[in-house]
Coordinates of C-alpha atoms (C1' of nucleotides) and ligand atoms in Angstrom, one line a residue:
Chain J
M67 CA 55.2 56.5 84.3
L68 CA 54.7 54.5 87.4
F69 CA 53.5 50.9 87.7
V70 CA 57.0 49.2 87.0
S71 CA 58.2 47.4 90.2
K72 CA 61.8 47.1 90.2
D73 CA 64.7 48.5 88.3
P74 CA 64.1 48.0 84.6
V75 CA 62.3 51.6 84.5
V76 CA 61.4 51.7 80.7
S77 CA 59.1 55.0 80.4
R78 CA 55.8 54.1 78.5
S79 CA 56.7 56.3 75.8
T80 CA 59.7 54.3 74.9
L81 CA 57.6 51.2 75.5
K82 CA 55.3 52.7 72.5
R83 CA 57.9 53.1 70.2
L84 CA 59.6 50.1 70.1
P85 CA 56.8 48.4 68.1
L86 CA 57.1 51.4 65.6
Y87 CA 60.8 50.4 65.2
L88 CA 59.7 46.6 65.2
H89 CA 57.3 47.1 62.3
L90 CA 59.7 49.0 60.1
L91 CA 62.6 46.6 61.1
E92 CA 60.4 43.7 59.8
A93 CA 59.9 45.1 56.8
L94 CA 63.7 45.7 56.2
L95 CA 64.4 42.3 57.3
A96 CA 62.2 41.2 54.3
Q97 CA 64.2 43.2 52.1
G98 CA 67.4 42.0 53.0
V99 CA 68.8 44.9 54.8
E100 CA 71.5 43.8 57.4
C101 CA 72.0 46.8 59.3
V102 CA 70.7 50.2 59.8
S103 CA 71.4 53.1 61.8
S104 CA 69.8 55.4 64.6
T105 CA 70.0 58.1 62.0
Q106 CA 68.1 56.2 59.2
L107 CA 65.6 54.9 61.9
A108 CA 64.8 58.6 63.1
R109 CA 64.6 59.9 59.8
E110 CA 61.3 57.6 59.0
F111 CA 59.8 58.7 61.9
N112 CA 60.8 62.3 62.3
F113 CA 62.4 61.4 65.8
N114 CA 65.9 62.4 67.2
P115 CA 68.7 59.8 66.4
T116 CA 69.6 60.0 70.1
Q117 CA 66.2 59.0 71.3
V118 CA 66.3 56.2 68.8
R119 CA 69.5 54.9 70.4
K120 CA 68.0 55.3 74.1
D121 CA 65.2 53.3 73.2
L122 CA 67.0 50.6 71.4
E123 CA 69.6 50.5 74.5
V124 CA 66.8 48.8 76.7
T125 CA 66.6 45.7 74.7
G126 CA 70.3 45.1 75.0
E127 CA 71.4 45.1 71.4
V128 CA 74.6 47.0 71.1
G129 CA 75.5 49.0 67.6
K130 CA 78.6 49.4 65.9
A131 CA 80.0 52.9 65.4
R132 CA 79.7 54.0 61.6
V133 CA 77.7 51.1 60.9
G134 CA 74.7 51.1 62.9
F135 CA 72.6 47.9 64.6
R136 CA 72.0 44.4 63.2
V137 CA 68.2 44.6 61.9
A138 CA 67.9 40.7 62.7
G139 CA 69.5 41.4 66.3
L140 CA 67.2 44.1 66.8
V141 CA 64.0 42.3 65.6
V142 CA 64.8 39.4 67.8
R143 CA 65.5 41.7 70.7
I144 CA 62.7 43.9 70.6
R145 CA 60.2 40.9 70.3
D146 CA 61.9 39.3 73.3
F147 CA 61.6 42.5 75.2
L148 CA 58.1 43.1 74.4
G149 CA 57.3 39.6 75.2
W150 CA 56.2 38.9 71.5
N151 CA 58.2 35.7 71.0
S152 CA 56.1 33.9 74.0
T153 CA 52.3 33.7 73.9
H154 CA 50.1 35.1 76.7
D155 CA 46.5 33.8 76.9
A156 CA 43.7 36.1 77.2
V157 CA 39.9 36.0 77.5
L158 CA 37.5 38.4 75.9
V159 CA 34.2 39.7 77.4
G160 CA 31.8 41.3 75.3
V161 CA 31.4 39.7 71.6
G162 CA 29.8 42.9 70.1
N163 CA 31.2 44.7 67.1
M164 CA 34.8 45.7 68.7
G165 CA 35.1 42.1 70.6
K166 CA 34.3 40.4 67.1
A167 CA 37.0 42.6 65.2
L168 CA 39.5 41.4 67.9
L169 CA 38.5 37.9 67.9
G170 CA 39.0 37.8 64.1
Y171 CA 42.2 39.3 64.1
K172 CA 44.9 37.0 62.7
D173 CA 47.9 38.9 63.8
F174 CA 47.6 39.0 67.6
E175 CA 49.8 35.7 67.4
K176 CA 52.6 37.7 66.1
Y177 CA 52.2 40.1 69.1
G178 CA 52.2 37.1 71.7
L179 CA 48.5 37.4 72.3
N180 CA 46.2 34.1 72.1
I181 CA 42.5 34.8 73.0
V182 CA 41.6 31.6 74.1
A183 CA 38.0 32.3 75.1
A184 CA 34.9 34.7 74.4
F185 CA 32.2 35.6 77.1
D186 CA 28.8 37.4 76.8
K187 CA 26.1 37.9 78.7
D188 CA 23.6 37.8 76.0
V189 CA 22.1 34.3 75.6
R190 CA 21.5 34.7 71.8
K191 CA 25.4 35.1 71.5
V192 CA 26.4 32.4 73.7
G193 CA 26.8 28.8 72.0
A194 CA 27.5 30.8 68.7
T195 CA 31.2 30.0 66.9
T196 CA 33.1 33.5 66.3
F197 CA 36.2 32.8 64.5
D198 CA 36.7 29.3 65.5
R199 CA 36.1 30.2 69.4
E200 CA 32.7 29.3 71.0
V201 CA 31.1 32.0 72.8
L202 CA 30.8 31.1 76.3
P203 CA 28.0 32.5 79.3
L204 CA 29.5 35.1 81.2
A205 CA 28.7 33.1 84.3
Q206 CA 31.4 30.6 83.6
L207 CA 34.1 33.4 83.7
P208 CA 35.4 33.0 87.3
K209 CA 35.8 29.3 86.8
F210 CA 37.5 29.6 83.5
I211 CA 40.0 31.8 84.5
K212 CA 40.8 30.1 87.6
R213 CA 41.3 26.8 85.9
T214 CA 43.2 28.1 82.8
K215 CA 45.2 30.7 84.9
V216 CA 44.8 33.2 82.0
H217 CA 46.3 36.5 82.9
I218 CA 45.0 38.8 80.6
G219 CA 41.4 40.0 80.2
I220 CA 40.1 41.9 77.1
L221 CA 37.1 44.0 78.0
T222 CA 34.9 45.1 75.0
V223 CA 31.4 45.5 76.9
P224 CA 29.6 48.7 77.2
A225 CA 30.9 51.3 79.6
R226 CA 28.4 51.0 82.3
E227 CA 29.0 47.1 82.4
A228 CA 32.9 47.7 82.2
Q229 CA 33.5 47.9 86.2
P230 CA 31.4 44.6 87.3
V231 CA 33.1 42.5 84.6
V232 CA 36.4 44.2 85.8
D233 CA 35.5 43.0 89.2
L234 CA 34.6 39.5 88.4
M235 CA 38.0 39.1 86.3
L236 CA 39.9 40.5 89.4
A237 CA 38.3 38.3 91.9
A238 CA 39.3 35.4 89.6
G239 CA 42.9 36.3 89.4
I240 CA 43.3 38.4 86.3
K241 CA 46.7 40.4 86.3
A242 CA 46.1 42.7 83.5
I243 CA 43.2 44.2 81.6
W244 CA 43.1 45.5 78.1
N245 CA 40.2 48.1 78.4
F246 CA 38.1 49.4 75.4
A247 CA 35.2 50.8 77.0
P248 CA 35.1 54.8 77.4
A249 CA 34.8 54.1 81.5
P250 CA 37.2 55.1 84.4
L251 CA 38.1 51.6 85.9
R252 CA 39.1 51.3 89.4
I253 CA 41.8 48.6 90.0
P254 CA 44.1 47.8 92.7
A255 CA 47.9 48.2 92.6
G256 CA 49.7 45.3 91.0
V257 CA 47.3 44.7 88.2
I258 CA 48.1 46.3 85.0
L259 CA 45.5 48.5 83.1
E260 CA 46.1 49.5 79.6
N261 CA 43.2 51.4 77.9
A262 CA 42.9 51.0 74.4
R263 CA 40.3 54.1 74.0
L264 CA 39.7 55.2 70.8
T265 CA 37.9 58.1 72.1
Q266 CA 41.4 59.6 73.3
S267 CA 42.8 59.1 70.2
L268 CA 40.1 60.8 68.5
A269 CA 40.3 63.7 70.8
V270 CA 43.8 64.6 69.2
L271 CA 42.2 64.6 65.6
T272 CA 39.2 66.7 66.2
S273 CA 40.8 69.1 68.6
H274 CA 43.3 69.8 66.1
L275 CA 41.0 70.2 63.3
T276 CA 38.8 72.4 65.5
H277 CA 41.4 75.1 66.7
Q278 CA 43.0 75.1 63.1
N279 CA 39.9 77.4 62.0
Chain M
M194 CA 55.2 65.2 70.9
L195 CA 56.2 66.8 67.5
F196 CA 53.8 67.4 64.3
V197 CA 51.7 70.2 65.8
S198 CA 52.5 73.2 63.5
K199 CA 52.4 76.4 65.3
D200 CA 52.0 77.0 69.0
P201 CA 51.5 73.5 70.6
V202 CA 49.6 75.0 73.6
V203 CA 48.0 72.1 74.8
S204 CA 50.2 68.8 75.3
R205 CA 49.1 65.4 73.8
S206 CA 49.0 64.3 77.4
T207 CA 46.6 66.8 78.8
L208 CA 44.5 66.2 75.4
K209 CA 44.1 62.8 76.0
R210 CA 43.2 63.2 79.8
L211 CA 40.1 65.4 78.6
P212 CA 38.1 62.4 77.6
L213 CA 38.7 60.7 80.7
Y214 CA 37.6 63.8 82.9
L215 CA 34.6 64.0 80.4
H216 CA 33.2 60.6 80.5
L217 CA 33.4 60.7 84.4
L218 CA 31.7 64.3 84.5
E219 CA 28.8 63.2 82.3
A220 CA 28.3 60.2 84.4
L221 CA 28.1 62.9 87.4
L222 CA 25.7 65.3 85.4
A223 CA 23.8 62.4 85.0
Q224 CA 23.5 61.8 88.8
G225 CA 22.6 65.5 89.4
V226 CA 25.9 66.4 90.5
E227 CA 26.3 70.1 90.3
C228 CA 30.0 70.7 91.4
V229 CA 33.2 68.8 91.5
S230 CA 36.8 69.6 92.8
S231 CA 39.9 69.0 91.1
T232 CA 40.7 66.6 94.4
Q233 CA 37.6 64.6 93.7
L234 CA 38.4 64.1 90.1
A235 CA 42.2 63.4 90.7
R236 CA 41.0 60.4 93.2
E237 CA 38.9 58.9 90.8
F238 CA 41.8 58.5 88.1
N239 CA 44.9 58.5 90.8
F240 CA 46.0 61.6 89.4
N241 CA 47.4 64.8 91.0
P242 CA 44.9 67.5 91.8
T243 CA 47.1 70.2 90.5
Q244 CA 47.4 68.3 87.3
V245 CA 43.7 67.9 87.0
R246 CA 43.5 71.9 87.5
K247 CA 46.1 72.6 85.0
D248 CA 44.3 70.3 82.3
L249 CA 41.1 71.7 82.9
E250 CA 42.5 75.4 82.4
V251 CA 43.0 74.7 79.0
T252 CA 39.0 74.7 78.6
G253 CA 38.6 78.1 80.1
E254 CA 36.4 77.0 82.7
V255 CA 37.4 78.7 85.9
G256 CA 36.8 76.9 89.5
K257 CA 35.6 78.7 92.7
A258 CA 37.8 78.1 95.8
R259 CA 36.5 75.7 98.5
V260 CA 33.6 74.7 95.9
G261 CA 35.3 73.2 92.5
F262 CA 34.0 73.4 89.2
R263 CA 30.5 73.4 87.9
V264 CA 29.8 69.9 86.2
A265 CA 27.7 71.3 83.5
G266 CA 30.1 74.0 82.7
L267 CA 33.0 71.5 82.3
V268 CA 31.3 69.3 80.0
V269 CA 30.2 72.1 77.6
R270 CA 33.8 73.4 77.5
I271 CA 35.7 70.0 77.3
R272 CA 33.2 69.0 74.4
D273 CA 33.9 72.3 72.6
F274 CA 37.3 72.2 73.0
L275 CA 37.5 68.9 71.6
G276 CA 35.3 69.8 68.9
W277 CA 32.7 67.1 70.1
N278 CA 29.8 69.5 69.7
S279 CA 30.2 69.8 66.2
T280 CA 30.6 67.1 63.4
H281 CA 33.6 65.9 61.8
D282 CA 32.8 64.0 58.8
A283 CA 35.0 61.2 57.6
V284 CA 35.8 58.3 55.1
L285 CA 37.0 54.9 56.0
V286 CA 38.9 53.0 53.8
G287 CA 39.0 48.9 54.5
V288 CA 35.8 47.3 55.3
G289 CA 37.3 44.4 56.9
N290 CA 36.8 43.4 60.6
M291 CA 38.2 46.6 62.3
G292 CA 36.4 48.8 59.6
K293 CA 32.9 47.1 60.2
A294 CA 33.5 47.4 64.0
L295 CA 34.0 51.2 63.4
L296 CA 31.3 51.6 60.8
G297 CA 28.9 49.9 63.4
Y298 CA 29.9 52.2 66.3
K299 CA 26.9 54.2 67.2
D300 CA 28.6 56.5 69.7
F301 CA 30.9 58.3 67.3
E302 CA 28.4 60.8 67.0
K303 CA 28.9 61.8 70.6
Y304 CA 32.5 62.4 69.9
G305 CA 31.9 64.6 66.9
L306 CA 32.7 61.8 64.4
N307 CA 30.5 60.7 61.2
I308 CA 31.5 58.3 59.0
V309 CA 29.7 59.1 55.7
A310 CA 31.2 57.0 53.3
A311 CA 33.4 53.5 53.2
F312 CA 35.7 52.2 50.5
D313 CA 37.0 48.9 49.7
K314 CA 39.0 47.5 46.8
D315 CA 37.5 44.3 47.0
V316 CA 34.8 43.9 44.4
R317 CA 32.9 41.6 46.4
K318 CA 32.6 44.0 49.4
V319 CA 31.4 46.8 47.1
G320 CA 28.0 47.4 46.6
A321 CA 27.1 46.0 50.0
T322 CA 25.5 47.9 52.7
T323 CA 27.2 48.0 56.2
F324 CA 25.7 49.7 58.7
D325 CA 23.4 52.0 56.6
R326 CA 26.4 52.8 54.4
E327 CA 27.1 51.5 50.9
V328 CA 30.7 50.4 50.6
L329 CA 32.1 52.3 47.5
P330 CA 34.7 51.1 45.2
L331 CA 38.2 52.6 46.0
A332 CA 38.4 54.5 42.5
Q333 CA 35.7 56.7 43.6
L334 CA 37.9 57.8 46.7
P335 CA 39.3 60.7 45.2
K336 CA 36.5 62.2 43.5
F337 CA 34.2 61.6 46.8
I338 CA 37.1 63.4 48.9
K339 CA 37.3 66.5 46.8
R340 CA 33.3 66.5 46.3
T341 CA 32.4 66.5 49.9
K342 CA 35.2 68.2 51.2
V343 CA 35.5 65.5 54.0
H344 CA 38.7 66.1 56.2
I345 CA 39.3 62.9 58.1
G346 CA 40.3 59.7 56.5
I347 CA 39.9 56.4 58.5
L348 CA 42.6 53.8 57.7
T349 CA 41.7 50.2 58.1
V350 CA 43.4 48.2 55.6
P351 CA 46.2 45.8 55.8
A352 CA 49.5 47.5 56.5
R353 CA 51.3 47.3 53.1
E354 CA 48.1 48.7 51.7
A355 CA 48.5 51.6 54.1
Q356 CA 50.6 54.1 52.4
P357 CA 49.4 53.8 49.0
V358 CA 45.9 54.6 50.4
V359 CA 47.2 57.3 52.3
D360 CA 48.8 59.0 49.3
L361 CA 45.5 58.8 47.7
M362 CA 44.0 60.8 50.4
L363 CA 46.4 63.5 50.8
A364 CA 46.3 64.0 47.0
A365 CA 42.4 64.4 47.3
G366 CA 43.1 67.0 50.3
I367 CA 42.3 65.0 53.5
K368 CA 43.6 66.9 56.5
A369 CA 43.7 64.4 59.3
I370 CA 44.2 60.6 59.0
W371 CA 43.5 58.0 62.0
N372 CA 45.5 55.1 61.3
F373 CA 44.7 51.5 62.6
A374 CA 47.2 49.7 60.5
P375 CA 50.6 48.8 62.1
A376 CA 52.7 50.7 59.3
P377 CA 54.8 53.9 59.6
L378 CA 53.3 56.4 57.3
R379 CA 54.8 59.3 55.6
I380 CA 52.5 62.4 55.6
P381 CA 53.7 66.2 54.9
A382 CA 53.7 68.8 57.7
G383 CA 50.3 70.2 58.1
V384 CA 48.4 67.2 58.0
I385 CA 47.8 65.4 61.3
L386 CA 48.3 61.8 61.8
E387 CA 47.0 60.0 64.9
N388 CA 47.8 56.4 65.3
A389 CA 45.4 54.0 66.9
R390 CA 47.5 51.2 67.0
L391 CA 46.5 48.7 69.1
T392 CA 49.8 47.0 69.0
Q393 CA 51.5 49.9 70.8
S394 CA 48.9 49.5 73.6
L395 CA 49.3 45.7 73.7
A396 CA 53.3 46.3 74.1
V397 CA 52.7 47.9 77.2
L398 CA 50.7 44.9 78.8
T399 CA 52.8 42.1 77.2
S400 CA 56.3 43.5 78.3
H401 CA 55.1 44.2 81.8
L402 CA 53.6 40.6 82.2
T403 CA 57.1 39.3 80.7
H404 CA 59.4 41.2 82.9
Q405 CA 57.3 40.6 85.8
N406 CA 58.6 37.1 86.1
Chain F
dC112 C1' 31.5 87.8 113.6
dT113 C1' 35.4 85.3 113.9
dT114 C1' 37.9 80.9 112.7
dT115 C1' 38.5 76.8 110.4
dT116 C1' 38.7 74.1 106.5
dA117 C1' 38.9 73.1 101.7
dT118 C1' 40.0 74.5 97.3
dC119 C1' 41.4 77.6 93.7
dG120 C1' 45.1 80.0 90.6
dA121 C1' 50.0 81.4 90.2
dG122 C1' 54.4 80.6 90.5
dA123 C1' 58.7 77.6 91.9
dA124 C1' 60.6 73.5 92.3
dG125 C1' 61.3 68.7 91.3
dA126 C1' 61.1 64.8 88.0
dT127 C1' 61.1 62.9 83.7
dT128 C1' 61.9 63.2 78.9
dA129 C1' 64.0 64.7 74.8
dT130 C1' 68.1 66.6 72.5
dA131 C1' 73.1 68.3 71.9
dT132 C1' 78.1 67.5 72.4
dC133 C1' 82.2 64.6 72.6
dG134 C1' 85.4 61.1 72.5
dA135 C1' 86.1 56.5 70.7
dT136 C1' 85.3 53.4 66.7
dA137 C1' 85.1 51.3 62.3
dC138 C1' 84.7 51.8 57.8
dT139 C1' 85.6 54.3 53.3
dT140 C1' 88.4 57.2 50.4
dT141 C1' 92.6 59.0 49.2
Chain W
dA188 C1' 99.0 53.9 55.4
dA189 C1' 96.8 58.4 56.6
dA190 C1' 92.9 61.1 56.5
dG191 C1' 88.0 61.6 56.3
dT192 C1' 83.3 60.7 58.0
dA193 C1' 79.4 58.5 60.1
dT194 C1' 77.9 56.6 63.9
dC195 C1' 78.1 54.6 68.6
dG196 C1' 77.7 55.2 73.8
dA197 C1' 78.3 58.4 77.4
dT198 C1' 77.3 62.3 79.6
dA199 C1' 75.7 67.2 79.7
dT200 C1' 72.1 70.5 78.7
dA201 C1' 67.7 71.7 77.5
dA202 C1' 62.6 71.2 77.4
dT203 C1' 58.9 69.3 79.0
dC204 C1' 55.6 67.7 82.2
dT205 C1' 54.2 67.2 87.0
dT206 C1' 53.9 68.0 91.7
dC207 C1' 54.5 71.4 95.6
dT208 C1' 54.1 75.7 98.0
dC209 C1' 51.4 79.5 99.1
dG210 C1' 48.5 83.6 99.4
dA211 C1' 43.5 84.3 98.3
dT212 C1' 38.9 83.1 98.9
dA213 C1' 34.5 81.0 99.7
dA214 C1' 31.8 78.1 102.4
dA215 C1' 31.1 75.8 107.1
dA216 C1' 31.7 75.7 112.0
dG217 C1' 31.9 77.6 116.2
Ligands
NAD113 N1 32.9 49.5 68.0 C1 33.6 50.5 68.0 O1 34.2 50.8 67.0 C2 34.3 50.8 69.2 C3 34.9 51.9 69.1 C4 35.6 52.9 70.3 C5 35.0 52.4 71.7 N2 34.2 51.1 71.8 C6 33.8 50.4 72.8 O2 33.8 49.3 73.3 C7 32.9 48.6 73.7 C8 32.2 47.5 72.8 O3 31.6 48.3 71.8 P1 30.9 47.4 70.7 O4 30.7 48.3 69.5 O5 31.7 46.2 70.5 O6 29.5 47.4 71.4 P2 28.6 46.2 71.0 O7 27.2 46.7 71.6 O8 28.3 45.8 69.7 O9 28.8 44.8 71.8 C9 28.9 44.9 73.3 C10 28.9 43.5 73.9 O10 28.8 43.3 75.0 C11 27.9 42.6 75.5 N3 27.9 42.7 76.8 C12 26.9 43.7 77.6 N4 27.2 43.5 78.9 C13 27.8 42.5 79.2 C14 28.4 42.1 80.3 N5 28.0 42.4 81.5 N6 29.1 40.9 80.3 C15 29.5 40.2 79.2 N7 28.9 40.6 77.8 C16 28.3 41.9 77.9 C17 26.8 42.4 74.8 O11 25.9 41.5 74.8 C18 27.3 42.8 73.5 O12 27.6 41.5 72.9 C19 32.2 49.8 74.1 O13 32.3 50.0 75.4 C20 32.1 50.9 73.2 O14 32.2 51.9 73.9 C21 33.8 50.5 70.7
NAD114 N1 41.0 43.5 63.6 C1 41.6 44.0 64.4 O1 41.1 43.7 65.8 C2 42.9 44.7 64.4 C3 43.5 45.0 65.7 C4 44.7 45.7 65.4 C5 45.3 46.1 64.1 N2 44.5 46.0 63.1 C6 44.8 46.3 61.8 O2 43.9 47.4 61.2 C7 43.7 47.1 59.7 C8 42.5 46.3 59.3 O3 42.6 45.0 60.1 P1 41.2 44.0 59.6 O4 41.4 42.9 60.8 O5 40.2 44.8 59.4 O6 41.9 43.5 58.2 P2 40.9 42.6 57.3 O7 41.7 42.0 56.4 O8 39.6 42.1 58.0 O9 40.2 43.9 56.3 C9 40.9 44.6 55.4 C10 40.2 45.3 54.2 O10 40.9 46.3 53.7 C11 40.4 45.7 52.2 N3 41.5 46.4 51.3 C12 42.6 45.9 51.3 N4 43.7 46.5 50.5 C13 42.8 47.7 50.1 C14 43.2 48.8 49.7 N5 44.1 49.2 48.9 N6 42.2 49.6 49.5 C15 40.9 49.7 50.1 N7 40.5 48.8 50.6 C16 41.7 47.5 50.8 C17 40.4 44.6 52.1 O11 39.7 44.1 50.9 C18 39.4 44.0 53.4 O12 37.9 44.3 53.2 C19 45.1 46.1 59.4 O13 46.1 46.9 59.2 C20 45.5 45.4 60.8 O14 46.6 45.3 61.2 C21 43.4 45.3 63.2

DNA sequence: CTTTTATCGAGAAGATTATATCGATACTTT
DNA sequence: AAAGTATCGATATAATCTTCTCGATAAAAG
């Protein structure tokens, strides 16, 4: 779509398919499979083989005619491309149901994400330790972001609180926001916003079920 | 993309933008705003006005030149279109961190989703009550689905457990699956699969941060 | 009452994304 | 060794999605 600055123009669609391939490839790697063709991968997901090849092209891994791609090579290349071989620190704001689920998710480290601190404005939550991380008062958020130079902000507050918290984050220098609240956010160009809105996902299900009858 | 059976009248992109409009429109409605133009809506999201009009067209609501669309009308039409004015019952399997967050989410009823029961294979979790719902043993899942004719299955088990649980659901007659596990699932045509994969969403963030430097 | 302006809906044009085609290549089979 | 075949990468074509253009229309301004 938009949002990429220079030449490495990779579509958001491709970007979202890469983790799908990766998960499968890691399973194949664990099974000891050495090579896999675009045809095989495509069959797993009901994609088109050409599309798979185009997607994998962005990682730089080249395949061999009649053989396919090296599984181990693809795994490394995709992880590198996605930035999952390095660590991206993040702060989380809103230690409610969703916030706690994210804080408790061990596998984020596999995806290069490291939640270093959590914040809440509810004094009853502050001070408690949630999954080994202390919950800090919201007031300390700006200073913390500036001091630790953390780039990612995870937003798990109620919708009406989302924009004010985002403004705090932006003022403190956050570069990317992962938003779970069903609220339209205003952010300046240059900052990446990714909405993990479950309601959007749900819309696909409920509308299909509705129009099927 | 693919996976819609007959005439895929509405694109998935449009489908995912409708909830965005809806959330904003509901806020406007609460403020007493009566009409809104595609231009105004577009500005809020940095979309193109024509795109907004095309999206809204699918709901059947017609606008008035020089005035725009009735906010109240759009809210009803979008909710109807998405199936959010009726109730879709669902079962949830895997009462871990994510499963509990979903069980505790009060607003799902606004989105037409009603989680009627939760299942887990861990005997320590079974019997406990999580957010007013008893956790049932996995063994009871098939009978429960058949008896209650529930259509939606929510999958919050570890990735390696995903396919076996899906197979159970399918055999019992589930029509739509909302999957949170990072695993490629095999499902027959006619069943709707929607992946709420946070790792796909995360890929957008981490890859951008990586390639910016 | 006429002109101006903002917006609509329909259709055309443009951009992006997905798929098909094809020569080259590397492995298998005969 | 030669023939056959699956797959690659490159390029062309097709499909889809987005944006532009324009005549019609409804409200506001003159
Ligand atoms: N729980 C889910 O399954 C789910 C599903 C879809 C969307 N969401 C969205 O995710 C967000 C969080 O949902 P939840 O279920 O965790 O809600 P929740 O009410 O359980 O938690 C919200 C937390 O944010 C804190 N908070 C409120 N305002 C704050 C502020 N200004 N600064 C810092 N902290 C603040 C609250 O104290 C609370 O701890 C909501 O926007 C919700 O709509 C949640
Ligand atoms: N927690 C998160 O923030 C998060 C983020 C992204 C993805 N996910 C994915 O969501 C899924 C659940 O994550 P989680 O953090 O809740 O994990 P979790 O380990 O906390 O919970 C998993 C639950 O599933 C149950 N379970 C395991 N096998 C089962 C089976 N065959 N049948 C029924 N129940 C079974 C376990 O007993 C446990 O209660 C995982 O696939 C995870 O990768 C979670």
